[in-house]
Amino acid sequence: MVLAVSSSWASSPGLFTDSCPFCVPDSEYLDSQYFVLSPGPEPWLSPLPPANCPSWLCARLGACLAFLPEAFDFIARDPAETLHLSEPLGGKLLEEYTRLARECGLWLSLGGFHERGQDWEQTQKIYNCHVLLNSKGAVVATYRKTHLCDVEIPGQGPMCESNSTMPGPSLESPVSTPAGKIGLAVCYDMRFPELSLALAQAGAEILTYPSAFGSVTGPAHWEVLLQARAIETQCHVVAAAQYGRHHEKRASYGHSMLVDPWGTVVARCSEGPGLCLARIDLNYLQQLRQHLPVFQHRRPDLYGNLGHPLS
Ligand SMILES: O=C(O)CNC(=O)[C@H](CS)NC(=O)CCC(=O)C(=O)O
């Protein structure tokens, strides 16, 4: 099964065209390496979706599932703007992505939607919600980011996600998809191996970390964390990432990548927005788990049952 992962440039609000919020920005924002298609419409693709829509391209390239980064909807300037722009799951934006999934016949991992949850009226805060749509456009799973990123790293603007966001209450059981069983997480969650172990022990074959990683922690930690999660859980790891400067206070590292269970980076985006594809081989995963049966060798008697299986 082929998977596609994107490094997109979640613009400040307003950059995308109104008619197609999920399209890549106009050519003036495009890096030259973006895609194989030039942005203009191709007659045989019309009327919808437009030819420069990444998801449509992924489907044409043979992918069954495409992964968009955290904050695929927008990256705002401050918490007030984040809250102002947020929508419920049943809102207009998700409706458009539902249509997109259906029209492309593609599963979509929407890796971090600024969601007004059921408790919006009381809390006036949102959830950072990873939404998985099937190729009919139905929501098959939601996971609300459980580890919020409140950090101050020298050289990188402070992040205080809890100013606008509530931590999710629970992990989600891995979901069956045409590519394998997917465990859902978001960005900063990748720093907590207990979560990935719990998902692996609950049957995950693919772990997903849609991200908007910082420009200082990115070069130091991004690749090695993703490889570590892949090796210790013996899962494929898919990480779509925001790239570039969103506004004066915020830039993201990018470098979307897919890592196989051996820890090899099998596909990656380089600098700039872009798209990469990889084939997922579950036989390889099964063989590796037989050859290197670490899950049978664990010693919970010594260190507790880290990554307690989900109920
Ligand atoms: O702000 C939004 O709209 C969406 N949320 C994010 O971008 C979040 C919280 S600020 N970013 C991270 O978790 C980066 C983690 C990171 O960089 C690390 O772990 O080193």
Tab-separated table of C-alpha atoms and ligand atoms in Angstrom:
chain	number	residue	atom	x	y	z
A	1	MET	CA	0.000	0.000	0.000
A	2	VAL	CA	1.286	3.407	-0.844
A	3	LEU	CA	1.166	6.217	1.659
A	4	ALA	CA	1.687	9.861	1.008
A	5	VAL	CA	2.921	12.364	3.524
A	6	SER	CA	3.091	16.075	3.081
A	7	SER	CA	5.177	18.928	4.397
A	8	SER	CA	2.855	21.796	4.022
A	9	TRP	CA	3.143	25.372	4.841
A	10	ALA	CA	0.154	26.133	6.979
A	11	SER	CA	-0.115	29.657	6.189
A	12	SER	CA	-1.232	32.392	8.350
A	13	PRO	CA	-4.974	32.526	7.914
A	14	GLY	CA	-6.061	33.914	4.595
A	15	LEU	CA	-3.230	32.616	2.468
A	16	PHE	CA	-5.174	29.764	0.950
A	17	THR	CA	-7.800	30.590	-1.584
A	18	ASP	CA	-11.361	30.578	-0.319
A	19	SER	CA	-12.558	28.166	-2.918
A	20	CYS	CA	-10.055	25.466	-2.024
A	21	PRO	CA	-8.710	25.706	1.520
A	22	PHE	CA	-6.884	22.423	1.099
A	23	CYS	CA	-5.016	23.471	-2.015
A	24	VAL	CA	-1.383	24.373	-2.074
A	25	PRO	CA	-0.812	28.095	-2.014
A	26	ASP	CA	-0.443	30.109	-5.185
A	27	SER	CA	2.728	29.652	-7.170
A	28	GLU	CA	4.413	32.677	-5.671
A	29	TYR	CA	4.566	30.768	-2.373
A	30	LEU	CA	5.668	27.534	-3.934
A	31	ASP	CA	9.108	26.179	-3.703
A	32	SER	CA	10.355	25.012	-7.073
A	33	GLN	CA	10.515	21.411	-5.927
A	34	TYR	CA	6.838	21.293	-5.134
A	35	PHE	CA	5.208	18.386	-6.900
A	36	VAL	CA	5.469	17.049	-10.339
A	37	LEU	CA	2.549	19.013	-11.636
A	38	SER	CA	2.632	22.642	-12.453
A	39	PRO	CA	-0.170	24.513	-10.690
A	40	GLY	CA	-2.463	25.325	-13.676
A	41	PRO	CA	-5.559	23.235	-14.249
A	42	GLU	CA	-5.325	20.194	-16.461
A	43	PRO	CA	-8.385	19.975	-18.651
A	44	TRP	CA	-9.034	16.305	-18.062
A	45	LEU	CA	-8.997	16.794	-14.299
A	46	SER	CA	-11.600	19.472	-14.268
A	47	PRO	CA	-13.955	20.475	-12.889
A	48	LEU	CA	-12.932	19.300	-9.399
A	49	PRO	CA	-10.700	19.085	-7.489
A	50	PRO	CA	-8.116	21.445	-8.946
A	51	ALA	CA	-4.953	19.899	-10.280
A	52	ASN	CA	-2.714	21.481	-7.680
A	53	CYS	CA	-4.547	19.953	-4.773
A	54	PRO	CA	-2.060	17.713	-2.950
A	55	SER	CA	-4.598	15.077	-1.992
A	56	TRP	CA	-5.770	14.712	-5.553
A	57	LEU	CA	-2.191	14.315	-6.644
A	58	CYS	CA	-1.561	11.686	-3.960
A	59	ALA	CA	-4.536	9.696	-5.199
A	60	ARG	CA	-3.307	9.919	-8.785
A	61	LEU	CA	0.114	8.711	-7.674
A	62	GLY	CA	-1.482	5.589	-6.234
A	63	ALA	CA	-1.690	6.411	-2.535
A	64	CYS	CA	-4.536	5.002	-0.481
A	65	LEU	CA	-3.876	7.274	2.473
A	66	ALA	CA	-2.481	10.778	2.728
A	67	PHE	CA	-1.172	12.416	5.877
A	68	LEU	CA	-1.403	16.122	6.527
A	69	PRO	CA	0.524	17.806	9.320
A	70	GLU	CA	-0.573	19.147	12.659
A	71	ALA	CA	-2.392	22.460	12.306
A	72	PHE	CA	-3.195	21.676	8.664
A	73	ASP	CA	-6.065	24.152	8.949
A	74	PHE	CA	-4.079	27.210	10.070
A	75	ILE	CA	-1.344	28.480	12.355
A	76	ALA	CA	-2.481	31.619	14.082
A	77	ARG	CA	-0.519	34.484	15.599
A	78	ASP	CA	-1.741	34.136	19.164
A	79	PRO	CA	-4.154	32.097	21.296
A	80	ALA	CA	-7.010	34.561	20.745
A	81	GLU	CA	-6.754	34.164	16.985
A	82	THR	CA	-6.471	30.361	17.333
A	83	LEU	CA	-9.683	30.272	19.352
A	84	HIS	CA	-11.442	32.659	17.020
A	85	LEU	CA	-10.658	30.554	13.928
A	86	SER	CA	-11.425	27.175	15.504
A	87	GLU	CA	-14.459	25.128	14.449
A	88	PRO	CA	-16.354	22.089	15.709
A	89	LEU	CA	-15.907	18.721	13.997
A	90	GLY	CA	-19.253	19.265	12.325
A	91	GLY	CA	-18.164	22.630	10.903
A	92	LYS	CA	-17.508	23.885	7.403
A	93	LEU	CA	-13.845	22.997	7.153
A	94	LEU	CA	-14.273	19.333	8.038
A	95	GLU	CA	-17.181	19.185	5.626
A	96	GLU	CA	-14.836	20.296	2.848
A	97	TYR	CA	-12.233	17.694	3.740
A	98	THR	CA	-14.949	15.071	3.854
A	99	ARG	CA	-15.840	15.997	0.302
A	100	LEU	CA	-12.180	15.956	-0.683
A	101	ALA	CA	-11.642	12.436	0.705
A	102	ARG	CA	-14.728	11.217	-1.139
A	103	GLU	CA	-13.833	12.856	-4.423
A	104	CYS	CA	-10.250	11.626	-4.307
A	105	GLY	CA	-11.209	8.160	-2.999
A	106	LEU	CA	-8.455	8.638	-0.454
A	107	TRP	CA	-8.173	8.118	3.289
A	108	LEU	CA	-6.968	11.295	4.991
A	109	SER	CA	-5.131	11.705	8.246
A	110	LEU	CA	-5.832	15.307	9.230
A	111	GLY	CA	-3.167	15.643	11.790
A	112	GLY	CA	-4.308	18.255	14.214
A	113	PHE	CA	-7.509	20.141	13.757
A	114	HIS	CA	-8.192	23.106	16.067
A	115	GLU	CA	-11.417	21.634	17.386
A	116	ARG	CA	-14.130	23.267	19.422
A	117	GLY	CA	-15.187	20.256	21.470
A	118	GLN	CA	-18.396	19.556	23.332
A	119	ASP	CA	-17.122	21.527	26.331
A	120	TRP	CA	-16.336	24.674	24.319
A	121	GLU	CA	-19.019	26.773	26.031
A	122	GLN	CA	-17.613	26.085	29.500
A	123	THR	CA	-13.893	25.959	28.808
A	124	GLN	CA	-13.500	28.381	25.886
A	125	LYS	CA	-10.573	26.178	24.898
A	126	ILE	CA	-10.078	23.798	22.013
A	127	TYR	CA	-8.610	20.334	21.425
A	128	ASN	CA	-5.757	19.537	19.078
A	129	CYS	CA	-7.642	16.781	17.313
A	130	HIS	CA	-6.162	14.248	14.871
A	131	VAL	CA	-9.027	13.208	12.590
A	132	LEU	CA	-8.942	10.134	10.375
A	133	LEU	CA	-11.321	10.114	7.393
A	134	ASN	CA	-11.968	7.081	5.224
A	135	SER	CA	-12.258	7.227	1.451
A	136	LYS	CA	-15.994	7.792	1.734
A	137	GLY	CA	-15.345	10.867	3.842
A	138	ALA	CA	-16.582	9.382	7.119
A	139	VAL	CA	-14.770	10.189	10.358
A	140	VAL	CA	-13.450	6.806	11.491
A	141	ALA	CA	-11.391	8.010	14.456
A	142	THR	CA	-10.440	11.073	16.446
A	143	TYR	CA	-7.580	11.444	18.893
A	144	ARG	CA	-7.124	14.568	20.981
A	145	LYS	CA	-3.475	15.348	21.729
A	146	THR	CA	-2.755	14.278	25.282
A	147	HIS	CA	0.688	15.863	25.854
A	148	LEU	CA	0.541	19.603	25.363
A	149	CYS	CA	3.657	21.442	24.341
A	150	ASP	CA	4.405	24.100	26.956
A	151	VAL	CA	8.119	24.668	26.470
A	152	GLU	CA	10.661	27.458	26.314
A	153	ILE	CA	13.678	26.570	24.247
A	154	PRO	CA	16.373	29.242	23.863
A	155	GLY	CA	16.473	30.486	20.282
A	156	GLN	CA	12.963	29.307	19.510
A	157	GLY	CA	9.818	31.270	20.344
A	158	PRO	CA	8.097	30.009	23.516
A	159	MET	CA	5.266	27.537	22.981
A	160	CYS	CA	2.415	27.410	25.445
A	161	GLU	CA	-0.184	25.214	23.889
A	162	SER	CA	-2.254	24.983	27.075
A	163	ASN	CA	-3.110	28.686	26.728
A	164	SER	CA	-5.619	27.719	24.075
A	165	THR	CA	-5.892	23.950	24.254
A	166	MET	CA	-7.241	21.273	26.600
A	167	PRO	CA	-5.336	17.976	26.878
A	168	GLY	CA	-7.195	15.025	25.405
A	169	PRO	CA	-8.649	12.614	27.955
A	170	SER	CA	-7.631	9.280	26.444
A	171	LEU	CA	-5.647	7.266	23.939
A	172	GLU	CA	-7.471	5.752	20.976
A	173	SER	CA	-7.298	2.120	19.958
A	174	PRO	CA	-5.470	1.598	16.650
A	175	VAL	CA	-7.712	1.797	13.604
A	176	SER	CA	-7.815	-0.660	10.679
A	177	THR	CA	-7.120	1.021	7.326
A	178	PRO	CA	-6.186	-0.308	3.875
A	179	ALA	CA	-2.518	0.254	4.796
A	180	GLY	CA	-2.573	-1.414	8.209
A	181	LYS	CA	-3.563	-0.640	11.774
A	182	ILE	CA	-2.879	2.974	12.578
A	183	GLY	CA	-2.136	4.369	16.027
A	184	LEU	CA	-2.893	8.057	16.362
A	185	ALA	CA	-0.742	10.655	18.102
A	186	VAL	CA	0.264	14.288	17.499
A	187	CYS	CA	3.676	16.002	17.401
A	188	TYR	CA	4.993	16.524	20.971
A	189	ASP	CA	3.429	13.135	21.886
A	190	MET	CA	6.425	11.554	20.138
A	191	ARG	CA	8.571	12.431	23.153
A	192	PHE	CA	6.626	9.989	25.335
A	193	PRO	CA	7.534	6.425	24.421
A	194	GLU	CA	4.920	5.094	26.846
A	195	LEU	CA	2.251	6.258	24.411
A	196	SER	CA	3.826	4.559	21.409
A	197	LEU	CA	4.377	1.346	23.390
A	198	ALA	CA	0.740	1.371	24.461
A	199	LEU	CA	-0.381	1.780	20.856
A	200	ALA	CA	1.987	-0.960	19.668
A	201	GLN	CA	0.799	-3.340	22.365
A	202	ALA	CA	-2.774	-2.574	21.330
A	203	GLY	CA	-1.948	-3.753	17.804
A	204	ALA	CA	-0.673	-0.693	15.923
A	205	GLU	CA	1.414	-1.341	12.815
A	206	ILE	CA	1.759	2.288	11.785
A	207	LEU	CA	2.312	5.158	14.203
A	208	THR	CA	1.536	8.692	13.096
A	209	TYR	CA	3.045	11.925	14.419
A	210	PRO	CA	1.688	14.831	12.418
A	211	SER	CA	3.748	17.795	13.581
A	212	ALA	CA	4.656	21.445	13.603
A	213	PHE	CA	8.105	20.941	15.080
A	214	GLY	CA	10.212	23.834	16.250
A	215	SER	CA	13.174	25.145	14.293
A	216	VAL	CA	15.661	24.467	17.134
A	217	THR	CA	14.382	21.109	18.396
A	218	GLY	CA	13.819	19.973	14.801
A	219	PRO	CA	17.417	19.594	13.625
A	220	ALA	CA	18.432	18.073	16.981
A	221	HIS	CA	15.579	15.677	17.762
A	222	TRP	CA	13.121	15.133	14.900
A	223	GLU	CA	14.726	12.301	12.985
A	224	VAL	CA	16.213	10.472	15.933
A	225	LEU	CA	12.943	10.519	17.913
A	226	LEU	CA	10.996	9.162	14.961
A	227	GLN	CA	13.587	6.450	14.363
A	228	ALA	CA	13.598	5.526	18.050
A	229	ARG	CA	9.795	5.212	18.116
A	230	ALA	CA	9.919	3.021	14.982
A	231	ILE	CA	12.661	0.724	16.263
A	232	GLU	CA	11.328	0.219	19.792
A	233	THR	CA	7.717	-0.383	18.705
A	234	GLN	CA	8.609	-2.184	15.454
A	235	CYS	CA	6.047	-0.052	13.670
A	236	HIS	CA	6.143	2.059	10.552
A	237	VAL	CA	6.220	5.707	11.577
A	238	VAL	CA	4.643	8.435	9.470
A	239	ALA	CA	5.287	12.073	10.319
A	240	ALA	CA	3.893	14.863	8.182
A	241	ALA	CA	5.263	18.226	9.242
A	242	GLN	CA	4.686	21.920	8.845
A	243	TYR	CA	7.456	23.772	7.096
A	244	GLY	CA	8.584	27.366	7.008
A	245	ARG	CA	7.844	30.690	8.597
A	246	HIS	CA	4.218	31.144	9.535
A	247	HIS	CA	4.568	34.633	10.988
A	248	GLU	CA	7.185	36.702	12.788
A	249	LYS	CA	7.119	34.566	15.962
A	250	ARG	CA	6.818	31.109	14.519
A	251	ALA	CA	8.662	28.840	12.081
A	252	SER	CA	8.496	25.072	11.625
A	253	TYR	CA	11.232	22.625	10.768
A	254	GLY	CA	9.473	20.526	8.120
A	255	HIS	CA	11.282	17.400	6.852
A	256	SER	CA	8.235	15.131	6.737
A	257	MET	CA	9.313	11.520	6.741
A	258	LEU	CA	8.356	7.875	6.834
A	259	VAL	CA	10.448	5.431	8.839
A	260	ASP	CA	10.157	1.662	8.553
A	261	PRO	CA	10.199	-0.697	11.576
A	262	TRP	CA	13.922	-1.273	11.141
A	263	GLY	CA	14.481	2.458	11.613
A	264	THR	CA	15.334	3.256	8.012
A	265	VAL	CA	13.991	6.526	6.682
A	266	VAL	CA	12.234	5.264	3.561
A	267	ALA	CA	10.913	8.594	2.289
A	268	ARG	CA	11.442	12.183	3.234
A	269	CYS	CA	10.745	15.713	2.135
A	270	SER	CA	13.707	18.045	2.015
A	271	GLU	CA	13.643	21.800	2.572
A	272	GLY	CA	10.450	23.501	1.530
A	273	PRO	CA	6.894	22.336	1.133
A	274	GLY	CA	6.533	19.041	-0.652
A	275	LEU	CA	5.182	15.559	-0.780
A	276	CYS	CA	6.734	12.139	-0.482
A	277	LEU	CA	5.432	8.628	-0.986
A	278	ALA	CA	6.298	5.271	0.474
A	279	ARG	CA	5.097	1.719	0.186
A	280	ILE	CA	4.103	0.035	3.428
A	281	ASP	CA	5.046	-3.621	3.667
A	282	LEU	CA	3.327	-5.383	6.538
A	283	ASN	CA	5.013	-8.709	5.740
A	284	TYR	CA	8.311	-7.066	6.474
A	285	LEU	CA	6.953	-5.879	9.810
A	286	GLN	CA	5.760	-9.400	10.710
A	287	GLN	CA	9.108	-10.935	9.763
A	288	LEU	CA	11.036	-8.381	11.745
A	289	ARG	CA	8.859	-8.974	14.810
A	290	GLN	CA	9.613	-12.711	14.511
A	291	HIS	CA	13.345	-12.225	14.084
A	292	LEU	CA	13.639	-9.688	16.869
A	293	PRO	CA	10.855	-10.512	19.364
A	294	VAL	CA	11.411	-7.655	21.822
A	295	PHE	CA	7.804	-7.594	22.945
A	296	GLN	CA	8.252	-11.137	24.267
A	297	HIS	CA	11.371	-10.120	26.161
A	298	ARG	CA	9.982	-7.249	28.173
A	299	ARG	CA	10.493	-7.282	31.964
A	300	PRO	CA	7.546	-5.489	33.541
A	301	ASP	CA	8.588	-7.059	36.857
A	302	LEU	CA	11.605	-4.712	36.789
A	303	TYR	CA	10.202	-1.454	35.469
A	304	GLY	CA	6.440	-1.794	35.515
A	305	ASN	CA	4.265	-2.232	32.509
A	306	LEU	CA	5.353	0.866	30.574
A	307	GLY	CA	2.871	1.439	27.854
A	308	HIS	CA	0.084	-0.399	29.586
A	309	PRO	CA	-2.105	-1.937	26.834
A	310	LEU	CA	-5.228	0.070	26.093
A	311	SER	CA	-8.385	-1.351	27.568
B	1	LIG	O1	-0.105	25.901	17.621
B	1	LIG	C1	-0.869	25.312	16.826
B	1	LIG	O2	-1.724	25.900	16.159
B	1	LIG	C2	-0.703	23.840	16.672
B	1	LIG	N1	0.136	23.229	17.673
B	1	LIG	C3	1.478	23.156	17.609
B	1	LIG	O3	2.096	23.601	16.682
B	1	LIG	C4	2.200	22.453	18.761
B	1	LIG	C5	2.010	23.226	20.030
B	1	LIG	S1	2.647	24.863	20.021
B	1	LIG	N2	3.609	22.259	18.457
B	1	LIG	C6	4.331	21.302	19.017
B	1	LIG	O4	3.832	20.447	19.750
B	1	LIG	C7	5.829	21.285	18.657
B	1	LIG	C8	6.644	20.285	19.472
B	1	LIG	C9	8.101	20.484	19.306
B	1	LIG	O5	8.567	21.321	18.556
B	1	LIG	C10	9.035	19.611	20.069
B	1	LIG	O6	8.602	18.642	20.720
B	1	LIG	O7	10.248	19.885	20.021
